[in-house]
Short mmCIF file of C-alpha atoms in Angstrom, two decimals:
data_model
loop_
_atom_site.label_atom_id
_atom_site.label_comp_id
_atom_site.label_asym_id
_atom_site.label_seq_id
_atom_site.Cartn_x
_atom_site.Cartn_y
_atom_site.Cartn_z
CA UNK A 903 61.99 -21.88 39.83
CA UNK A 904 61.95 -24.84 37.62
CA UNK A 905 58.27 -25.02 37.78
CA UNK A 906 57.78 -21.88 36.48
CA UNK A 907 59.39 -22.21 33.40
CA UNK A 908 56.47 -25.31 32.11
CA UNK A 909 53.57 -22.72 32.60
CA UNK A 910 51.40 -22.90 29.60
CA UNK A 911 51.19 -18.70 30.44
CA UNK A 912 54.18 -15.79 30.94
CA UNK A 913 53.80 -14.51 34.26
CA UNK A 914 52.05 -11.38 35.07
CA UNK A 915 53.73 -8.37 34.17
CA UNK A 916 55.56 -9.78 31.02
CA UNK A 917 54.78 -8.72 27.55
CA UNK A 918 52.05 -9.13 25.76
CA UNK A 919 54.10 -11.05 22.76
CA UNK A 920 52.28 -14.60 21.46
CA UNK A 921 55.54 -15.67 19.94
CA UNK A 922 56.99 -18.58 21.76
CA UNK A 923 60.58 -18.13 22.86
CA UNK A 924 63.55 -20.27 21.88
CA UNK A 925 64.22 -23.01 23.96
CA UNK A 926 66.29 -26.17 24.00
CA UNK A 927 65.22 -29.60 22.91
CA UNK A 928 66.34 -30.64 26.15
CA UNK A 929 64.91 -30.77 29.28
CA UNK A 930 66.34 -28.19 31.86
CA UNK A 931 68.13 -29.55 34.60
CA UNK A 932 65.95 -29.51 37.90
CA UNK A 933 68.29 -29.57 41.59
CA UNK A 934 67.80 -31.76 43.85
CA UNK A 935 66.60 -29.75 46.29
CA UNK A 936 63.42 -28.83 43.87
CA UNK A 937 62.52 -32.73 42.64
CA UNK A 938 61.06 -33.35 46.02
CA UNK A 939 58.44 -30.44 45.56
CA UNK A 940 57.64 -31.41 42.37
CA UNK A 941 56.66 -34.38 43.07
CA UNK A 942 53.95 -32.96 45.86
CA UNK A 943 52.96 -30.83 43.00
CA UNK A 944 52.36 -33.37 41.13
CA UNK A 945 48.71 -33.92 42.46
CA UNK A 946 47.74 -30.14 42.38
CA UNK A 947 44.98 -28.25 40.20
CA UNK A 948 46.57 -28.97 36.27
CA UNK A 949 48.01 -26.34 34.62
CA UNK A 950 45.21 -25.24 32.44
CA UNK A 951 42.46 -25.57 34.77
CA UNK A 952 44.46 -23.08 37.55
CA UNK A 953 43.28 -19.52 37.72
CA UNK A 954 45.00 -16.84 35.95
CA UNK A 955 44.30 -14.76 33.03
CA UNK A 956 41.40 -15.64 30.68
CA UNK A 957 43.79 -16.00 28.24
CA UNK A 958 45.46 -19.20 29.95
CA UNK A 959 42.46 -21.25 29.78
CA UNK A 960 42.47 -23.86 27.20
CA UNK A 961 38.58 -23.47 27.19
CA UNK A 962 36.01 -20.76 26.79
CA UNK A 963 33.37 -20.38 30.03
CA UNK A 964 30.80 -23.08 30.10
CA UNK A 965 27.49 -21.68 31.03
CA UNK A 966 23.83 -23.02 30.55
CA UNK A 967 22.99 -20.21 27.94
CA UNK A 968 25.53 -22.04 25.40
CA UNK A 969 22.26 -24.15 24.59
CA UNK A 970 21.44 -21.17 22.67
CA UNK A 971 24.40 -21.12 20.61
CA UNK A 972 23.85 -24.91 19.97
CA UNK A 973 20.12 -24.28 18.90
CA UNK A 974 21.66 -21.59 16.40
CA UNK A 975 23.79 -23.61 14.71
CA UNK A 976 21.61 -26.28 14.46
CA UNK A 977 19.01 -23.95 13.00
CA UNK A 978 21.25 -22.25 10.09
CA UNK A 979 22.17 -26.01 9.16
CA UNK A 980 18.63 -27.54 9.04
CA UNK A 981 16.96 -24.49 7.98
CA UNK A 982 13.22 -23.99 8.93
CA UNK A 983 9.76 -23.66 7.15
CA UNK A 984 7.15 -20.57 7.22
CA UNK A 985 3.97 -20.77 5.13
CA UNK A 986 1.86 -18.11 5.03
CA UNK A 987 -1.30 -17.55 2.62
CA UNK A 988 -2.86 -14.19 1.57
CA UNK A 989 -6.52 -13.91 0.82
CA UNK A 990 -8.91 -11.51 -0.99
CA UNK A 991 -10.45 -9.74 -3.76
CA UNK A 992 -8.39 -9.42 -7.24
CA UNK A 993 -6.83 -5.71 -7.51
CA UNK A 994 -5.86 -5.42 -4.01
CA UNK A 995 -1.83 -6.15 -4.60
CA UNK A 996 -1.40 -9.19 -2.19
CA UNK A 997 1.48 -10.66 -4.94
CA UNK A 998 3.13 -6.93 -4.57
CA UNK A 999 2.71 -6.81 -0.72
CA UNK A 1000 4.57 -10.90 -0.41
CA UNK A 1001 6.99 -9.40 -2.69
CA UNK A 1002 7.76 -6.51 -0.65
CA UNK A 1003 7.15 -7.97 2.48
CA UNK A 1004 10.52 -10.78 1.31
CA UNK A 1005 11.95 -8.12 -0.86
CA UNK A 1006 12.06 -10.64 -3.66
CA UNK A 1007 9.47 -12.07 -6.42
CA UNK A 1008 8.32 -15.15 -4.20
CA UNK A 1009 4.62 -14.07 -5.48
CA UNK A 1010 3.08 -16.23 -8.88
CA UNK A 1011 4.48 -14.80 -11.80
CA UNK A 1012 2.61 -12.25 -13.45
CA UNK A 1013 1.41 -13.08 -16.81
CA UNK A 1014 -1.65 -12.02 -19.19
CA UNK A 1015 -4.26 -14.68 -19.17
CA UNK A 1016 -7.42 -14.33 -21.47
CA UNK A 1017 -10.94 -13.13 -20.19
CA UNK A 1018 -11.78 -16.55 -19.40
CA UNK A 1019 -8.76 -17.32 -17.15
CA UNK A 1020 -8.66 -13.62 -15.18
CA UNK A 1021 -12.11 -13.77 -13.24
CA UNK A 1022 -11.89 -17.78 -12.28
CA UNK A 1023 -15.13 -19.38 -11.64
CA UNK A 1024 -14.32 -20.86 -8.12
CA UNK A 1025 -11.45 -20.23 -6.02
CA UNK A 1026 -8.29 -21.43 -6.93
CA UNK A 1027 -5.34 -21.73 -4.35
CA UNK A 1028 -2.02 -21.27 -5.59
CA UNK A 1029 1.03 -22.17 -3.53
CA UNK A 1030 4.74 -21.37 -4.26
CA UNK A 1031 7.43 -22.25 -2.47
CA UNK A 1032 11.19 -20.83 -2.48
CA UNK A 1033 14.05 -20.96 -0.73
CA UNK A 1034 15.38 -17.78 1.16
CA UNK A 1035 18.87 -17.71 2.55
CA UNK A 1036 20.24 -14.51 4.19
CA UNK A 1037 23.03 -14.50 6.43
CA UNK A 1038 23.84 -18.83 6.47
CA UNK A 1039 19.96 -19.07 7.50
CA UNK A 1040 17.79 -20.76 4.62
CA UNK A 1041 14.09 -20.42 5.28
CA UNK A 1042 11.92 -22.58 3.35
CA UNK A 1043 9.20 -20.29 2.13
CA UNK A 1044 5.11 -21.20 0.95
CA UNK A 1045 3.27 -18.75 -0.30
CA UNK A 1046 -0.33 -19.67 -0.62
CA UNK A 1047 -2.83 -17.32 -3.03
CA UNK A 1048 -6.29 -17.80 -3.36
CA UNK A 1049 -7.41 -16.06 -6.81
CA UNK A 1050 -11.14 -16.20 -7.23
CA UNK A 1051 -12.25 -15.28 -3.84
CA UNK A 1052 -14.86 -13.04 -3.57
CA UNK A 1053 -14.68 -11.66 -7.14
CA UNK A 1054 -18.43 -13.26 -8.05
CA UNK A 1055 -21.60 -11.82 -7.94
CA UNK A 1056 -22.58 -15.14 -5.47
CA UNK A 1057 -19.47 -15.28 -2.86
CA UNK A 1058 -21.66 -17.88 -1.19
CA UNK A 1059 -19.41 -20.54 0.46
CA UNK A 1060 -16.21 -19.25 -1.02
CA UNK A 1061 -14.56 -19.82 1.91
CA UNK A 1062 -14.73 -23.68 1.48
CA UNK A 1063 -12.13 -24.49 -0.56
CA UNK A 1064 -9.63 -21.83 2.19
CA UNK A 1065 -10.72 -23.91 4.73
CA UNK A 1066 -10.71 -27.54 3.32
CA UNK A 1067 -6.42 -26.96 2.21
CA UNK A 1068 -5.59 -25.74 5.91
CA UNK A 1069 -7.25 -29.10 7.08
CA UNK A 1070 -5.84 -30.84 4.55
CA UNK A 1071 -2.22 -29.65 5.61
CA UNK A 1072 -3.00 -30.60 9.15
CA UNK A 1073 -4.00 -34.34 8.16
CA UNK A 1074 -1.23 -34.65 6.01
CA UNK A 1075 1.00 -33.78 9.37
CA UNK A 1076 -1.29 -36.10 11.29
CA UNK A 1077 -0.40 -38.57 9.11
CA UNK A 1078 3.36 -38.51 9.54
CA UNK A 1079 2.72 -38.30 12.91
CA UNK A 1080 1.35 -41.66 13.44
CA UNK A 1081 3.14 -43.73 11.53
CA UNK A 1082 5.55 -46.40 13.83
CA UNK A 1083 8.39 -45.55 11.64
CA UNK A 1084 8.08 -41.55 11.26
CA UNK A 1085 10.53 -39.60 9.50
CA UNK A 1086 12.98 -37.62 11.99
CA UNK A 1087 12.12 -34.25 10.24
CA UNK A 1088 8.42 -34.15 9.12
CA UNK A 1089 7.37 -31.71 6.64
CA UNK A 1090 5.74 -28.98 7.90
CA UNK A 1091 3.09 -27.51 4.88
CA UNK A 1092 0.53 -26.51 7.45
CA UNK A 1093 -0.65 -22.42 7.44
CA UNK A 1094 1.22 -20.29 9.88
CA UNK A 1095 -0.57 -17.36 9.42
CA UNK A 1096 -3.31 -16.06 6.71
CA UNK A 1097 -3.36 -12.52 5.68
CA UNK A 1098 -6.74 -10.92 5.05
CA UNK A 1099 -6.57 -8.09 2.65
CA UNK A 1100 -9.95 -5.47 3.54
CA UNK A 1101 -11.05 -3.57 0.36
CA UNK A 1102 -10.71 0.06 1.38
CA UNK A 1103 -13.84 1.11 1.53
CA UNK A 1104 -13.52 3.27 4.22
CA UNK A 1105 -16.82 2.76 5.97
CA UNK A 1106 -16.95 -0.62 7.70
CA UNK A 1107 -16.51 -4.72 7.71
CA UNK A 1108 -18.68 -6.23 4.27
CA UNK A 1109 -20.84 -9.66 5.41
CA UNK A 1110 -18.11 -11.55 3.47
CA UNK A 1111 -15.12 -10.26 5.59
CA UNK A 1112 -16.90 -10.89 8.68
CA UNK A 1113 -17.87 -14.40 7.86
CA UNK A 1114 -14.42 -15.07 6.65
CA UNK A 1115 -12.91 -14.16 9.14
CA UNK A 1116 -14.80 -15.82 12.21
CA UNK A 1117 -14.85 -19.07 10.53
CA UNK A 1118 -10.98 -19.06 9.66
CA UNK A 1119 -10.05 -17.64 12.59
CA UNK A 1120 -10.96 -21.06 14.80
CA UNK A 1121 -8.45 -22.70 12.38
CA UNK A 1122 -5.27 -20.41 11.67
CA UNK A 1123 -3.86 -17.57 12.55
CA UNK A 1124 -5.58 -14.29 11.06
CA UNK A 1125 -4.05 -10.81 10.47
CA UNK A 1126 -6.10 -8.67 8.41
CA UNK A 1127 -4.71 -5.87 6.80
CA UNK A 1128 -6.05 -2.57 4.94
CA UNK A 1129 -4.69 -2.57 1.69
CA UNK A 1130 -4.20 -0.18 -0.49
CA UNK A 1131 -4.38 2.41 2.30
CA UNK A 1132 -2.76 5.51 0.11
CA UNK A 1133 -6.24 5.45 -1.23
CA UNK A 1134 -7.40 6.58 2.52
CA UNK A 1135 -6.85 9.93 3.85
CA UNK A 1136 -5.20 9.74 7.48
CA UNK A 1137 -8.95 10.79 8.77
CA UNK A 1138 -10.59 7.81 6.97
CA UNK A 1139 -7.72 5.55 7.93
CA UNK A 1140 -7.97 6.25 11.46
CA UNK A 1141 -11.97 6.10 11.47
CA UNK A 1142 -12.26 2.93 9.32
CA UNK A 1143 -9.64 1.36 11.64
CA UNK A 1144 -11.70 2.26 14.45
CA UNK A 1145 -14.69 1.06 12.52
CA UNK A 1146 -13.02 -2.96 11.76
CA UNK A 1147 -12.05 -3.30 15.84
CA UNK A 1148 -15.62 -2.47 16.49
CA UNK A 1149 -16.97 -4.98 14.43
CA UNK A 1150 -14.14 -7.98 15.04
CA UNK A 1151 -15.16 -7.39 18.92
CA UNK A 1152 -18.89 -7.26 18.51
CA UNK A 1153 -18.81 -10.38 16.06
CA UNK A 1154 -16.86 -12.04 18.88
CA UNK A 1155 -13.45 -12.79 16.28
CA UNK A 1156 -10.22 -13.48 17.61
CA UNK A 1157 -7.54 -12.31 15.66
CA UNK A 1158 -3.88 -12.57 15.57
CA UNK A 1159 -2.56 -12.03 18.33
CA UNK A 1160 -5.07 -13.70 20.39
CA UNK A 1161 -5.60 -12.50 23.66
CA UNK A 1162 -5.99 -16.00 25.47
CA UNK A 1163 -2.65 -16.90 24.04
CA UNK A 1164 -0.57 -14.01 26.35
CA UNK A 1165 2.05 -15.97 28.47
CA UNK A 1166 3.28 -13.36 30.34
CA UNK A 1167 2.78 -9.28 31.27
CA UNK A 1168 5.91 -8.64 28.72
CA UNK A 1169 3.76 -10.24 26.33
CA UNK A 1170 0.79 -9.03 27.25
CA UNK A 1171 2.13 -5.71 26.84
CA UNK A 1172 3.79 -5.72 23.52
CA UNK A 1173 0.46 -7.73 21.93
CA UNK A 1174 -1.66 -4.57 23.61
CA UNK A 1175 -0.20 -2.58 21.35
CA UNK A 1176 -0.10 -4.39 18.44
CA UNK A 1177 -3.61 -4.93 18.77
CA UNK A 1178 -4.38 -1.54 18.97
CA UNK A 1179 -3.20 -0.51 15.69
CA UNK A 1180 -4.83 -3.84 14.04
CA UNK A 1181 -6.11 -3.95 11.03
CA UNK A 1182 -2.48 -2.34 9.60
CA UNK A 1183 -2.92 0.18 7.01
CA UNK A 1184 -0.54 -0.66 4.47
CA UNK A 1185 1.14 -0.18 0.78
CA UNK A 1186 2.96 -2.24 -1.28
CA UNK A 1187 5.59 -1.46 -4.32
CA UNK A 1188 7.75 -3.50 -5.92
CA UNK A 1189 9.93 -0.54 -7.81
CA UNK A 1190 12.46 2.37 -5.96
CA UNK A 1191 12.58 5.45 -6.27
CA UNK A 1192 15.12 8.39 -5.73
CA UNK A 1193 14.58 10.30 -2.88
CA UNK A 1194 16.93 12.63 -0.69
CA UNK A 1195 19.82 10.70 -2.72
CA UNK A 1196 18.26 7.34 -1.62
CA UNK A 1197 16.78 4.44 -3.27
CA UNK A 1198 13.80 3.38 -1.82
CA UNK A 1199 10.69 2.04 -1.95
CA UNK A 1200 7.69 3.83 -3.08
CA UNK A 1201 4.80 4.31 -5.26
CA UNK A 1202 4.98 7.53 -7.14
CA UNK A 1203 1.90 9.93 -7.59
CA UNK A 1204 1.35 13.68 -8.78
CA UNK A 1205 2.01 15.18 -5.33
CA UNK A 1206 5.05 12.81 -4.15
CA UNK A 1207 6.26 9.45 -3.51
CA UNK A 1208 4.74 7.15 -0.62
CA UNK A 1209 7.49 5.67 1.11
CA UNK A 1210 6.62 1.76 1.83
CA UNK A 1211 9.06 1.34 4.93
CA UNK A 1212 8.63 4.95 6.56
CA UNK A 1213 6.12 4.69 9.25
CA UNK A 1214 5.06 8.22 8.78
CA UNK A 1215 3.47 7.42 5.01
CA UNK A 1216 2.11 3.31 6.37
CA UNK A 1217 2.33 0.76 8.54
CA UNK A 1218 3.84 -1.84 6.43
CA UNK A 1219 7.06 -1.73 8.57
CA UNK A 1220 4.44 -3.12 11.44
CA UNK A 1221 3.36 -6.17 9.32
CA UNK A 1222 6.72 -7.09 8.86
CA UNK A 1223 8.25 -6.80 12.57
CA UNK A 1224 5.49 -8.68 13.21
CA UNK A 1225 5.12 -11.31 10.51
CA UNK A 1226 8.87 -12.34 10.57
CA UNK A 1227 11.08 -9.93 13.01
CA UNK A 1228 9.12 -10.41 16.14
CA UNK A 1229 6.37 -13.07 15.98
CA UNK A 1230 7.51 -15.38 13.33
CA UNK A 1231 8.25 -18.24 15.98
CA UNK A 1232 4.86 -17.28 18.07
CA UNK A 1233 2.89 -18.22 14.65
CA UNK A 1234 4.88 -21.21 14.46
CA UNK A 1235 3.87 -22.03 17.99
CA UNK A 1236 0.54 -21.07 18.24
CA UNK A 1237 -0.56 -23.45 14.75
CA UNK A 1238 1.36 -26.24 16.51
CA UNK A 1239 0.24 -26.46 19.54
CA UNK A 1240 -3.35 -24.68 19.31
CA UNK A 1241 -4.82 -24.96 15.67
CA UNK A 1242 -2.97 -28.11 14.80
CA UNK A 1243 -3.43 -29.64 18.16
CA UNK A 1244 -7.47 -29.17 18.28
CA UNK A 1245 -7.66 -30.55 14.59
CA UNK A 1246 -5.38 -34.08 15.99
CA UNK A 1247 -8.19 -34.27 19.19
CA UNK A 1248 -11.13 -33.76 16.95
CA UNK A 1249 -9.66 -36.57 14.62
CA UNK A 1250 -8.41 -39.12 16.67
CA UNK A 1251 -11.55 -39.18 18.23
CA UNK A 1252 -13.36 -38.89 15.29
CA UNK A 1253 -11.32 -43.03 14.79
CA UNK A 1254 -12.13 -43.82 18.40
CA UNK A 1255 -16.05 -43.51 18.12
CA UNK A 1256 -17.49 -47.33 17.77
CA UNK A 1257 -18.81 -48.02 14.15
#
């Protein structure tokens, strides 16, 4: 038929060649007898909207879960911010641990002060920001390092300064917030999530850690970590761990991931187990090694080389699934609209109150 030959599509059971074939620059000549059912064609289903093979369809399938293409691009072209601050006693390798945790040198630079400027006399925060792009995605990286802090023979109050920048981030948000004309895009430089480095002492939680922790832990989100764990044997590690839940949970301190914050049982689940194997018992190293014909990472001793990313020698492959594989956004969320939210109520009615 004449119609036939104007399908966008061969018919079914033709080859599978994409090359057009050669036609004539002019039209075919229709009969007679056919002009009268074109014409009642004429107001049928178009050509390219008519079911056939996928193939025919000038358009892919339109579904609701192309919103999540849409956020993706949107996301590698704007790029998004994490900040994240370590905390805790000089010699426990919280620059190594950043650096391994991005797998670059996003720490402070290492250098050789004098006497005067290695033991600080009041606790000095240090933030660093790079940009990480891997894969089209650029991620907008702060690294916040508080040297000083508990390295004097009085620690007492050396938590203020921790706690005055994280308030100080959140104002400065609060501030954009309420302007009339607001930026479209406003800075994010508040704390996502604060790493707590434990000494490994092996026996239980010091009056500083404790103290730290349940006063920062109303205002960001806490993971505490056990560093330098190679020092541990798996015995101590295990009874030490055992040892830091038992305190956190008499000393009523809520750390990351909060229970309250569960949204759902899949949640609830997955955070059940994370929480069971919090405080994570990790190593850091910044050099590789050459084992079983592969580099990796490691620290090398007398007896063998700890493996950083094998599970079976630490569980710094936990910290990171959690800190940016699995939970990144969740930290995100929970400093937006739980930290950063009860810091805007307690100001803005801190302006309200007359005189």
């Amino acid at each position: 038929r004449g119609v036939q030959a104007h399908r966008l599509c061969p018919p079914r059971g033709a080859g599978s060649s994409l090359e057009p074939e050669e036609r004539s620059m002019e039209p075919p000549a229709v009969p007679e007898e056919e002009e009268e059912e074109e014409e009642e064609e004429e107001g049928a289903v178009p050509l390219s909207m008519a079911p056939g093979p996928v193939g025919c369809q000038l358009f892919g399938y339109v579904g609701i879960e192309a919103v999540l293409d849409q956020m993706k691009i949107k996301t590698m072209k704007t790029g998004f911010e994490f900040n994240i601050m370590v905390v805790g006693q000089s010699g426990l390798g919280k620059s190594t641990m950043v650096n391994t945790l991005f797998k670059s040198k996003v720490s402070r630079k290492s250098s050789q002060p004098g006497q005067e400027e290695r033991i600080p006399k009041t606790v000095q925060l240090q933030s660093i920001t790079h940009v990480i792009e891997e894969k089209g995605v650029k991620m907008k990286l702060t690294v916040t390092d508080t040297p000083g802090f508990g390295d004097q023979i009085n620690n007492e109050n050396c938590w203020d300064p921790i706690i005055k920048y994280i308030n100080e981030q959140y104002e400065r948000y609060l501030r954009e917030e309420i302007l009339i004309t607001r930026k479209r895009k406003i800075p994010d430089t508040r704390v996502h999530g604060c790493v707590y480095f434990v000494p490994p002492t092996g026996h239980w939680l010091r009056p500083l850690d404790l103290e730290f922790m349940r006063r920062l832990s109303k205002i960001v989100n806490v993971v505490p970590v056990i560093a330098k764990a190679d020092t541990l044997t798996l015995e101590e590690r295990a009874e030490f761990k055992q040892r830091i839940q038992g305190d956190l949970k008499t000393h009523a301190i809520s750390v990351y991931p909060q229970q309250d914050f569960d949204q759902d049982p899949e949640d609830r689940a997955l955070n059940d187990r994370i929480r069971e194997k919090i405080p994570f018992a990790v190593v850091g190293a910044d050099q590789e090694h050459q084992v079983n014909g592969k580099r990796v990472l490691g620290r090398k001793t007398k007896w063998g080389i700890i493996e950083v990313e094998n599970p079976a020698h630490c569980e710094f492959p936990l910290l990171r699934d959690l800190l940016i594989r699995s939970h990144l956004q969740d930290l995100k969320d929970i400093t937006h609209n739980v930290h950063y939210e009860s810091y805007r109520v307690r100001r803005l009615n801190e302006s309200n109150r007359p005189g």
